[in-house]
Every structure is written in C-alpha cells, then in structure tokens.
Short mmCIF file of N, CA, C and O in Angstrom, two decimals:
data_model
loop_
_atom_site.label_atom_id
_atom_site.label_comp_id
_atom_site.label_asym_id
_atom_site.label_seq_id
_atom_site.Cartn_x
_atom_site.Cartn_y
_atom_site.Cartn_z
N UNK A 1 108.40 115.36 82.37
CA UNK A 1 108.18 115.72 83.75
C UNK A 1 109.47 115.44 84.52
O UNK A 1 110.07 114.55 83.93
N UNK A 2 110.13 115.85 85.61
CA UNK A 2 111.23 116.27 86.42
C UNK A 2 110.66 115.28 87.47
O UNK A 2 109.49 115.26 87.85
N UNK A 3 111.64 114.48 87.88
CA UNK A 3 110.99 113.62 88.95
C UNK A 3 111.35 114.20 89.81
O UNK A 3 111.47 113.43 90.76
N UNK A 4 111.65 115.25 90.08
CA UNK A 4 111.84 116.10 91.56
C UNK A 4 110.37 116.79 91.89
O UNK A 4 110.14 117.34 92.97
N UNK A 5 109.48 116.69 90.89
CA UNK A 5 107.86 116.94 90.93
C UNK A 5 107.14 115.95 91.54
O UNK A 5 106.20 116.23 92.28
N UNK A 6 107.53 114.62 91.26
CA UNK A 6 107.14 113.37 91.57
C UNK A 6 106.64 113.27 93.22
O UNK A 6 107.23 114.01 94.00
N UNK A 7 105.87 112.64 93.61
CA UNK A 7 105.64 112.50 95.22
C UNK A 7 105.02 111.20 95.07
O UNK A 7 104.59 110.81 93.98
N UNK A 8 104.96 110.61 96.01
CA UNK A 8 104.33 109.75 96.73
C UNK A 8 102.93 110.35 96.83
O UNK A 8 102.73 111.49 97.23
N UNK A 9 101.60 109.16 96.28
CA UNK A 9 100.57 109.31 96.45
C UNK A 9 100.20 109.70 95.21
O UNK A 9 99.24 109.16 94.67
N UNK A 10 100.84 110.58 94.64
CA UNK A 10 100.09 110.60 93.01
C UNK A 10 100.20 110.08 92.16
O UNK A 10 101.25 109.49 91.90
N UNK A 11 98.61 110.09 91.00
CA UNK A 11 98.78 109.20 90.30
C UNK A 11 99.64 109.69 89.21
O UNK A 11 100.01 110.85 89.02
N UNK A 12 99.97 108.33 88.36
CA UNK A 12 100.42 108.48 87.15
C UNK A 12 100.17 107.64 86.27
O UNK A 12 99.47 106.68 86.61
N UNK A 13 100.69 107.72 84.76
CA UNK A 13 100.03 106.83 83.82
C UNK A 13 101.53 106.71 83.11
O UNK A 13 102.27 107.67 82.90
N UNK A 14 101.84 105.16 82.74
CA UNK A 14 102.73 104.99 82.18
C UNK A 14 102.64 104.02 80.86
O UNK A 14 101.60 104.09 80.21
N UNK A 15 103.49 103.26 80.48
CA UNK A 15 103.46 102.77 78.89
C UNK A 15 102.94 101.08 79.45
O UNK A 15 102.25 100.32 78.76
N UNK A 16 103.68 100.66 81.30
CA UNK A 16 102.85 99.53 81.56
C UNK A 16 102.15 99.62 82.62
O UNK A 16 102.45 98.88 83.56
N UNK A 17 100.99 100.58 82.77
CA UNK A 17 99.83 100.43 83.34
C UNK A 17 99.91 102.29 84.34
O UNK A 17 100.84 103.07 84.52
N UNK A 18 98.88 102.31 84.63
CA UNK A 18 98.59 103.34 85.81
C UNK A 18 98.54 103.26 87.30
O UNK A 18 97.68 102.48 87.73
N UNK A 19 99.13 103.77 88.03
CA UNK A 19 99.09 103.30 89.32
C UNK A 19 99.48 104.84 90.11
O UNK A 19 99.78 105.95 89.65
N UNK A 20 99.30 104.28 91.61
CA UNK A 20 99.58 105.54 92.61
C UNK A 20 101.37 105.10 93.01
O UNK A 20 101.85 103.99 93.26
N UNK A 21 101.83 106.01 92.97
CA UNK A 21 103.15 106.18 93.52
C UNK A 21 103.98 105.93 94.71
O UNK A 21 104.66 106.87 95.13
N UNK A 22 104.02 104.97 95.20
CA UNK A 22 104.49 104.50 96.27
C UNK A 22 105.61 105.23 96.82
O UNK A 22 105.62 105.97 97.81
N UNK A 23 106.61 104.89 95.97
CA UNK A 23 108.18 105.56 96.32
C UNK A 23 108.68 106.46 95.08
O UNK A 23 108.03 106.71 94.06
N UNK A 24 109.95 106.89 95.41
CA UNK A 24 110.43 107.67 94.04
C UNK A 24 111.86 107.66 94.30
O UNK A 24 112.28 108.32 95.26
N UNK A 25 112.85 106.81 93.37
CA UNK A 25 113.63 106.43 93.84
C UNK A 25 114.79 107.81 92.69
O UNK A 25 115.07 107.74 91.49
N UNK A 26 115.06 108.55 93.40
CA UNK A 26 115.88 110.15 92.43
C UNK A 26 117.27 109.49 91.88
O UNK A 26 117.64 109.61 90.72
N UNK A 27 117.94 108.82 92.82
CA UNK A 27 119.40 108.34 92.21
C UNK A 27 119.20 107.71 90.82
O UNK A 27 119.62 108.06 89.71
N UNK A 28 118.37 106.58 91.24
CA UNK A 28 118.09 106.16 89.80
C UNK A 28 117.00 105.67 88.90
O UNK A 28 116.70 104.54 88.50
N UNK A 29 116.49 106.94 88.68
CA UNK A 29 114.95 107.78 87.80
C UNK A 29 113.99 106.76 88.04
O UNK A 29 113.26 106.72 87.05
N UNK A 30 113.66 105.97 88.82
CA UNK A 30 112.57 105.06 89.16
C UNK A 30 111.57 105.87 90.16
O UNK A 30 111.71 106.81 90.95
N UNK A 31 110.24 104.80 89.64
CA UNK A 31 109.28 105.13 90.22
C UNK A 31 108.44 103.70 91.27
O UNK A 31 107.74 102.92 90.62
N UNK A 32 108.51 103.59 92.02
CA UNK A 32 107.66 102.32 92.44
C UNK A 32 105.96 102.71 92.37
O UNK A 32 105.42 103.50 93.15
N UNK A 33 105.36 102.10 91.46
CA UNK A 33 104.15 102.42 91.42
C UNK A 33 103.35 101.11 92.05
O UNK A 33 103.94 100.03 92.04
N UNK A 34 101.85 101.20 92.65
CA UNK A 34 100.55 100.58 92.95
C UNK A 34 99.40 100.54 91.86
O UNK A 34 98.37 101.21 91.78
N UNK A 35 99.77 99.79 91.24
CA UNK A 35 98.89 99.59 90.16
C UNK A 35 97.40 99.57 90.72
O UNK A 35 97.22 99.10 91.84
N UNK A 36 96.32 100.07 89.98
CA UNK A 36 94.71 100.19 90.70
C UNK A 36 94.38 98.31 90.41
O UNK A 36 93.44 97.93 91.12
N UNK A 37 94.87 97.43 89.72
CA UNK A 37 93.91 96.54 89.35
C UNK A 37 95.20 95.52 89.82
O UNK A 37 94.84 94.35 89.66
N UNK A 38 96.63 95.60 90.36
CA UNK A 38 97.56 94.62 90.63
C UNK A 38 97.58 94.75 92.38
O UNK A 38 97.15 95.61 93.15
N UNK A 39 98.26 93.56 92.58
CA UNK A 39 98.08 92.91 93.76
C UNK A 39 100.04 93.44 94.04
O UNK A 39 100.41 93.66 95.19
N UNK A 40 100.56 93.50 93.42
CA UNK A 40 102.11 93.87 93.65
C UNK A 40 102.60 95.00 93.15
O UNK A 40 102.43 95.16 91.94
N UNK A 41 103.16 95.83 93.74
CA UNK A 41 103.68 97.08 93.07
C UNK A 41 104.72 96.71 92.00
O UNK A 41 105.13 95.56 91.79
N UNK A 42 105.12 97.89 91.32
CA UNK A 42 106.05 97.37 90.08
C UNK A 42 107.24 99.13 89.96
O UNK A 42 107.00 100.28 90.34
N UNK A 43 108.38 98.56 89.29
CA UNK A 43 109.07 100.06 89.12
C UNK A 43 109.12 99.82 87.58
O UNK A 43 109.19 98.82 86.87
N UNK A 44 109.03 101.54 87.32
CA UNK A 44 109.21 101.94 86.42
C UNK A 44 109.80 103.21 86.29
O UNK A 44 109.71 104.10 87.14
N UNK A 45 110.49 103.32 85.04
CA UNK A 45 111.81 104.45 85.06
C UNK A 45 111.16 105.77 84.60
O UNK A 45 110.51 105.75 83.56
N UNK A 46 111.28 106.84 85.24
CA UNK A 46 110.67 108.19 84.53
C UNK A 46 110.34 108.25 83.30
O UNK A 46 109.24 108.77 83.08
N UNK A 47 111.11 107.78 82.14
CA UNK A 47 111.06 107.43 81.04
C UNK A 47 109.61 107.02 80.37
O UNK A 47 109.14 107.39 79.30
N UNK A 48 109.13 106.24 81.25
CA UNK A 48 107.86 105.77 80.76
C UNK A 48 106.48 106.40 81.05
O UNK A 48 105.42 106.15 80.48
N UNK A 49 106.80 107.48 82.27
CA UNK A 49 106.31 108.08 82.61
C UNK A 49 105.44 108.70 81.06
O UNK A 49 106.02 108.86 79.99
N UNK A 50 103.47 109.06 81.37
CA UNK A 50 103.00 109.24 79.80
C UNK A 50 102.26 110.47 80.19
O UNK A 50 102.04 111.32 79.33
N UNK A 51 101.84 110.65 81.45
CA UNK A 51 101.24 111.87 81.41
C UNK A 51 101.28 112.67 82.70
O UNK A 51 101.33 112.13 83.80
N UNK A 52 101.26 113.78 82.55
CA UNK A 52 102.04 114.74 84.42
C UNK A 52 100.64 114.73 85.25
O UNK A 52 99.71 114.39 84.51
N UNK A 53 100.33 114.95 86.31
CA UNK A 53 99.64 115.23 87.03
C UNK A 53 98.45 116.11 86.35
O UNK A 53 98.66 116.94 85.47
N UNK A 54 97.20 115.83 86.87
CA UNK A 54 96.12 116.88 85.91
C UNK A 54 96.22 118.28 86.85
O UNK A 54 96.50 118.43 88.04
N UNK A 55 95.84 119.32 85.70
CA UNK A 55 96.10 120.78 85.97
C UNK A 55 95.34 121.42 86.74
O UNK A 55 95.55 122.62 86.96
#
C-alpha cells in the first residue's frame, strides 16, 4: 500500500497490533497509530503495514 493512500482515521492492521490512524508522517514512512485496546498511541513504519483498507 502507498502511504499517499493513508489518512487519518482509518483503520489498519499491522505486525504490532491494529489501530486507527492518528497521523501519517510521508517524509519518513511512519504511521502514528491508536491502538483499540492501548491507552498510548505508537508509530509504525509502512513496512509493517499487513492489510489495505477493506474494499
């Protein structure tokens, strides 16, 4: 997936956990995600990114 697809607010599923998308940081391929079950957001790099938006 192209993180120029990426937005704020959607979910995603990655290799450490699923969460809604806070920020999307393009310079450097990060994602700040809201985990459904964590109390602190966390980044993670496009890379880990596991599945695109449902169709």
């Amino acid at each position: 997936m192209d993180i120029q697809e990426l937005k704020p607010g959607m979910q995603c599923h990655t290799t450490v956990g699923s969460g809604y998308i806070l920020e999307v940081d393009v310079p450097n391929h990060q994602l700040l995600l809201q985990g459904e079950d964590e109390l602190q957001p966390f980044y993670v790099h496009i890379s880990e990114v596991l599945a695109e938006r449902p169709s």
